[in-house]
């Protein structure tokens, strides 16, 4: 493997020493790995074909000499999942989720920890210090356990107890700091200095940024599998795809820095022709990068006391990472954006209910950002978008749920009465739900649209749902079932939604049934006046989220 460590300040090139944290020439802590691309290009990507789909697949572009099988946990190689339901709601047919929850400790920090610990092991380190908002320490602890490295984990007292206990479970020493994350980093640095221990330097750690490149490699390779090879790709010189956008929630910003570098290296190899627009998303209560970028500042103004419940993202002072990321965001025509905690918790629910993906609040920040950028028209409906789902929610935090999120079945009394268990169970279950649910007819000629609306209705509430696939079927079904609500598509072959409405409104039995029109079409003035007074609500497909739609439904059924 041919690479050097290049100083970003003086340009000095040195061989990689995992335990060194400074440029030997000027002492700068800002350095990066630089590969001999002519050399790498001779064998990449032909060589990788027969390797397993994990992070080490791209080892020519990683700063590790021999990946050590003993410390691996199956890092990288997470699925790229098409978000069909969410995509339909947002009007984004090419929306993909990089599911980093599926790493060994359920966050994308597993990439960082796998490569960093592998390097430190090669470098002979046996004890180290890291400050963390939770996930880095969990992941480093897991790999450190395998590698025989003792970790001192400095976390703030805001880190949830479950995360602290997981760090401790892996055998690391948790040091709890009551103060900000930036303060915890300072204390950790001082502790490491006094004891002469190696300290993880976050985005300044060579292996951290290098590890995040594998996100770019995997996304490019997976998109090519899903969407086909781009024009100009041949067997001899295959090309991979670049999405239009890479969206990620950020704290220190290491993820997007690595993704940018990864696509940059693929471009040097001639395998992609561009780097995606980067969209780093922050929590509004701690958004130094977003605020500074919006003000046009070249350096970030730190946020001294972060005000967000999403502690994973509480880096108040991004320092030089902002300067680098700002350049990359501007160059790729990306944006920085922030979202509130509430928007993020809502996005977390939307993602779970519509896509079956339970993300931690910090990861949901990226999805709330996506919603905002689509609404603002920054992300276009034709764009291919990859959102990094950075971490799993374990466990779902209590404050996310209001009252009544469980329905309780108590069988203790029943058991005492010694009734037949089966019967007791059934009658207990009967108490759980009312006898009659509001009845809704969904009319749409496309099965994806019917499934989406069915999913929205069933995700939060009890409805009896009927489906009609044509105007003719709709009229018959509605006249027979007399539902509490009709959700009607307009554009259908033969009898369209307008005609269905005419029939319903002219029959006294169906004349007063409320109707929501859900249409993919921008209506003309003429069409709008035809609907006037005929319907109760108009929802444009691709322009509403599930909970907004449910609000309309609830309001009309009451
Ligand atoms: C670390 C982390 C982030 C922020 O990542 P950076 O690229 O380092 O800013 C986002 N989400 C989760 C779940 C994380 O663990
Ligand atoms: Zn230097």
PDB file of N, CA, C and O and ligand atoms in Angstrom, residues 107-109 112 133 135-136 163 212 248-256 289 312-313 360 362-363 390-392, ligand 1:
ATOM      1  N   UNK A 107     -24.346   2.252  15.248  1.00  0.00           N
ATOM      2  CA  UNK A 107     -24.205   3.622  14.736  1.00  0.00           C
ATOM      3  C   UNK A 107     -23.055   3.640  13.735  1.00  0.00           C
ATOM      4  O   UNK A 107     -22.246   2.707  13.680  1.00  0.00           O
ATOM      5  N   UNK A 108     -22.980   4.717  12.953  1.00  0.00           N
ATOM      6  CA  UNK A 108     -21.913   4.778  11.938  1.00  0.00           C
ATOM      7  C   UNK A 108     -20.539   5.012  12.538  1.00  0.00           C
ATOM      8  O   UNK A 108     -19.546   4.977  11.834  1.00  0.00           O
ATOM      9  N   UNK A 109     -20.487   5.208  13.852  1.00  0.00           N
ATOM     10  CA  UNK A 109     -19.203   5.326  14.526  1.00  0.00           C
ATOM     11  C   UNK A 109     -18.444   3.999  14.498  1.00  0.00           C
ATOM     12  O   UNK A 109     -17.253   3.964  14.788  1.00  0.00           O
ATOM     13  N   UNK A 112     -15.503   4.321  12.187  1.00  0.00           N
ATOM     14  CA  UNK A 112     -14.407   5.042  12.814  1.00  0.00           C
ATOM     15  C   UNK A 112     -13.658   4.155  13.811  1.00  0.00           C
ATOM     16  O   UNK A 112     -12.430   4.090  13.798  1.00  0.00           O
ATOM     17  N   UNK A 133     -19.893  12.025  22.811  1.00  0.00           N
ATOM     18  CA  UNK A 133     -21.275  12.317  23.172  1.00  0.00           C
ATOM     19  C   UNK A 133     -22.054  11.003  23.267  1.00  0.00           C
ATOM     20  O   UNK A 133     -23.263  10.991  23.269  1.00  0.00           O
ATOM     21  N   UNK A 135     -21.927   7.717  21.288  1.00  0.00           N
ATOM     22  CA  UNK A 135     -21.753   6.622  20.338  1.00  0.00           C
ATOM     23  C   UNK A 135     -20.298   6.271  20.013  1.00  0.00           C
ATOM     24  O   UNK A 135     -19.970   5.100  19.851  1.00  0.00           O
ATOM     25  N   UNK A 136     -19.433   7.269  19.936  1.00  0.00           N
ATOM     26  CA  UNK A 136     -18.024   6.955  19.665  1.00  0.00           C
ATOM     27  C   UNK A 136     -17.468   6.092  20.784  1.00  0.00           C
ATOM     28  O   UNK A 136     -16.770   5.104  20.543  1.00  0.00           O
ATOM     29  N   UNK A 163     -26.652   4.470  27.572  1.00  0.00           N
ATOM     30  CA  UNK A 163     -25.431   4.518  26.754  1.00  0.00           C
ATOM     31  C   UNK A 163     -24.199   4.415  27.638  1.00  0.00           C
ATOM     32  O   UNK A 163     -23.245   3.707  27.322  1.00  0.00           O
ATOM     33  N   UNK A 212     -14.598   7.063   7.248  1.00  0.00           N
ATOM     34  CA  UNK A 212     -15.875   7.573   6.748  1.00  0.00           C
ATOM     35  C   UNK A 212     -15.924   7.594   5.219  1.00  0.00           C
ATOM     36  O   UNK A 212     -17.000   7.668   4.630  1.00  0.00           O
ATOM     37  N   UNK A 248     -26.791  14.360   6.076  1.00  0.00           N
ATOM     38  CA  UNK A 248     -26.393  13.727   7.349  1.00  0.00           C
ATOM     39  C   UNK A 248     -26.519  14.714   8.500  1.00  0.00           C
ATOM     40  O   UNK A 248     -26.238  15.901   8.333  1.00  0.00           O
ATOM     41  N   UNK A 249     -26.943  14.228   9.647  1.00  0.00           N
ATOM     42  CA  UNK A 249     -26.925  15.073  10.828  1.00  0.00           C
ATOM     43  C   UNK A 249     -25.487  15.176  11.306  1.00  0.00           C
ATOM     44  O   UNK A 249     -24.770  14.182  11.314  1.00  0.00           O
ATOM     45  N   UNK A 250     -25.074  16.370  11.693  1.00  0.00           N
ATOM     46  CA  UNK A 250     -23.675  16.529  12.095  1.00  0.00           C
ATOM     47  C   UNK A 250     -23.513  17.187  13.459  1.00  0.00           C
ATOM     48  O   UNK A 250     -24.333  17.974  13.906  1.00  0.00           O
ATOM     49  N   UNK A 251     -22.404  16.817  14.063  1.00  0.00           N
ATOM     50  CA  UNK A 251     -21.983  17.379  15.332  1.00  0.00           C
ATOM     51  C   UNK A 251     -20.599  17.966  15.090  1.00  0.00           C
ATOM     52  O   UNK A 251     -20.432  19.164  14.921  1.00  0.00           O
ATOM     53  N   UNK A 252     -19.594  17.097  14.983  1.00  0.00           N
ATOM     54  CA  UNK A 252     -18.254  17.547  14.636  1.00  0.00           C
ATOM     55  C   UNK A 252     -18.040  17.649  13.135  1.00  0.00           C
ATOM     56  O   UNK A 252     -17.140  18.344  12.676  1.00  0.00           O
ATOM     57  N   UNK A 253     -18.821  16.922  12.363  1.00  0.00           N
ATOM     58  CA  UNK A 253     -18.743  17.022  10.903  1.00  0.00           C
ATOM     59  C   UNK A 253     -17.805  16.033  10.235  1.00  0.00           C
ATOM     60  O   UNK A 253     -17.509  16.134   9.048  1.00  0.00           O
ATOM     61  N   UNK A 254     -17.363  15.040  10.991  1.00  0.00           N
ATOM     62  CA  UNK A 254     -16.416  14.080  10.447  1.00  0.00           C
ATOM     63  C   UNK A 254     -17.004  13.247   9.306  1.00  0.00           C
ATOM     64  O   UNK A 254     -16.321  12.952   8.329  1.00  0.00           O
ATOM     65  N   UNK A 255     -18.284  12.881   9.449  1.00  0.00           N
ATOM     66  CA  UNK A 255     -18.928  12.052   8.428  1.00  0.00           C
ATOM     67  C   UNK A 255     -18.863  12.680   7.038  1.00  0.00           C
ATOM     68  O   UNK A 255     -18.269  12.105   6.116  1.00  0.00           O
ATOM     69  N   UNK A 256     -19.421  13.886   6.871  1.00  0.00           N
ATOM     70  CA  UNK A 256     -19.382  14.498   5.540  1.00  0.00           C
ATOM     71  C   UNK A 256     -17.963  14.779   5.041  1.00  0.00           C
ATOM     72  O   UNK A 256     -17.699  14.665   3.851  1.00  0.00           O
ATOM     73  N   UNK A 289     -22.376  25.631  13.012  1.00  0.00           N
ATOM     74  CA  UNK A 289     -21.973  25.622  11.603  1.00  0.00           C
ATOM     75  C   UNK A 289     -23.044  26.272  10.734  1.00  0.00           C
ATOM     76  O   UNK A 289     -22.746  27.062   9.841  1.00  0.00           O
ATOM     77  N   UNK A 312     -26.279  13.844  21.451  1.00  0.00           N
ATOM     78  CA  UNK A 312     -25.301  13.282  20.509  1.00  0.00           C
ATOM     79  C   UNK A 312     -24.719  14.360  19.592  1.00  0.00           C
ATOM     80  O   UNK A 312     -23.613  14.222  19.081  1.00  0.00           O
ATOM     81  N   UNK A 313     -25.486  15.426  19.379  1.00  0.00           N
ATOM     82  CA  UNK A 313     -25.043  16.444  18.409  1.00  0.00           C
ATOM     83  C   UNK A 313     -24.562  17.732  19.078  1.00  0.00           C
ATOM     84  O   UNK A 313     -24.566  18.788  18.462  1.00  0.00           O
ATOM     85  N   UNK A 360     -32.272   6.862  16.111  1.00  0.00           N
ATOM     86  CA  UNK A 360     -32.150   7.682  17.317  1.00  0.00           C
ATOM     87  C   UNK A 360     -32.368   9.143  16.943  1.00  0.00           C
ATOM     88  O   UNK A 360     -32.242   9.532  15.766  1.00  0.00           O
ATOM     89  N   UNK A 362     -30.738  11.781  17.087  1.00  0.00           N
ATOM     90  CA  UNK A 362     -29.658  12.439  16.335  1.00  0.00           C
ATOM     91  C   UNK A 362     -29.719  12.082  14.854  1.00  0.00           C
ATOM     92  O   UNK A 362     -29.429  12.909  13.993  1.00  0.00           O
ATOM     93  N   UNK A 363     -30.094  10.857  14.553  1.00  0.00           N
ATOM     94  CA  UNK A 363     -30.202  10.451  13.148  1.00  0.00           C
ATOM     95  C   UNK A 363     -31.435  11.073  12.507  1.00  0.00           C
ATOM     96  O   UNK A 363     -31.431  11.460  11.334  1.00  0.00           O
ATOM     97  N   UNK A 390     -27.823   7.522  10.822  1.00  0.00           N
ATOM     98  CA  UNK A 390     -26.556   7.330  11.534  1.00  0.00           C
ATOM     99  C   UNK A 390     -26.609   6.428  12.760  1.00  0.00           C
ATOM    100  O   UNK A 390     -25.592   5.884  13.156  1.00  0.00           O
ATOM    101  N   UNK A 391     -27.805   6.295  13.384  1.00  0.00           N
ATOM    102  CA  UNK A 391     -27.803   5.477  14.592  1.00  0.00           C
ATOM    103  C   UNK A 391     -29.185   4.993  14.999  1.00  0.00           C
ATOM    104  O   UNK A 391     -30.205   5.556  14.625  1.00  0.00           O
ATOM    105  N   UNK A 392     -29.182   3.934  15.779  1.00  0.00           N
ATOM    106  CA  UNK A 392     -30.408   3.269  16.214  1.00  0.00           C
ATOM    107  C   UNK A 392     -30.906   3.869  17.523  1.00  0.00           C
ATOM    108  O   UNK A 392     -30.116   4.308  18.334  1.00  0.00           O
TER     109      UNK A 392
HETATM  110  C1  LIG B   1     -21.652  11.115  15.769  1.00  0.00           C
HETATM  111  C2  LIG B   1     -23.020  11.096  15.300  1.00  0.00           C
HETATM  112  C3  LIG B   1     -23.498  12.086  14.427  1.00  0.00           C
HETATM  113  C4  LIG B   1     -22.655  13.253  13.980  1.00  0.00           C
HETATM  114  O1  LIG B   1     -21.633  12.855  13.143  1.00  0.00           O
HETATM  115  P1  LIG B   1     -20.407  13.773  12.700  1.00  0.00           P
HETATM  116  O2  LIG B   1     -20.206  13.460  11.251  1.00  0.00           O
HETATM  117  O3  LIG B   1     -19.247  13.351  13.521  1.00  0.00           O
HETATM  118  O4  LIG B   1     -20.767  15.183  12.922  1.00  0.00           O
HETATM  119  C5  LIG B   1     -24.788  11.964  13.976  1.00  0.00           C
HETATM  120  N1  LIG B   1     -25.601  10.950  14.362  1.00  0.00           N
HETATM  121  C6  LIG B   1     -25.181   9.994  15.203  1.00  0.00           C
HETATM  122  C7  LIG B   1     -26.132   8.901  15.591  1.00  0.00           C
HETATM  123  C8  LIG B   1     -23.881  10.018  15.690  1.00  0.00           C
HETATM  124  O5  LIG B   1     -23.471   9.057  16.522  1.00  0.00           O
END
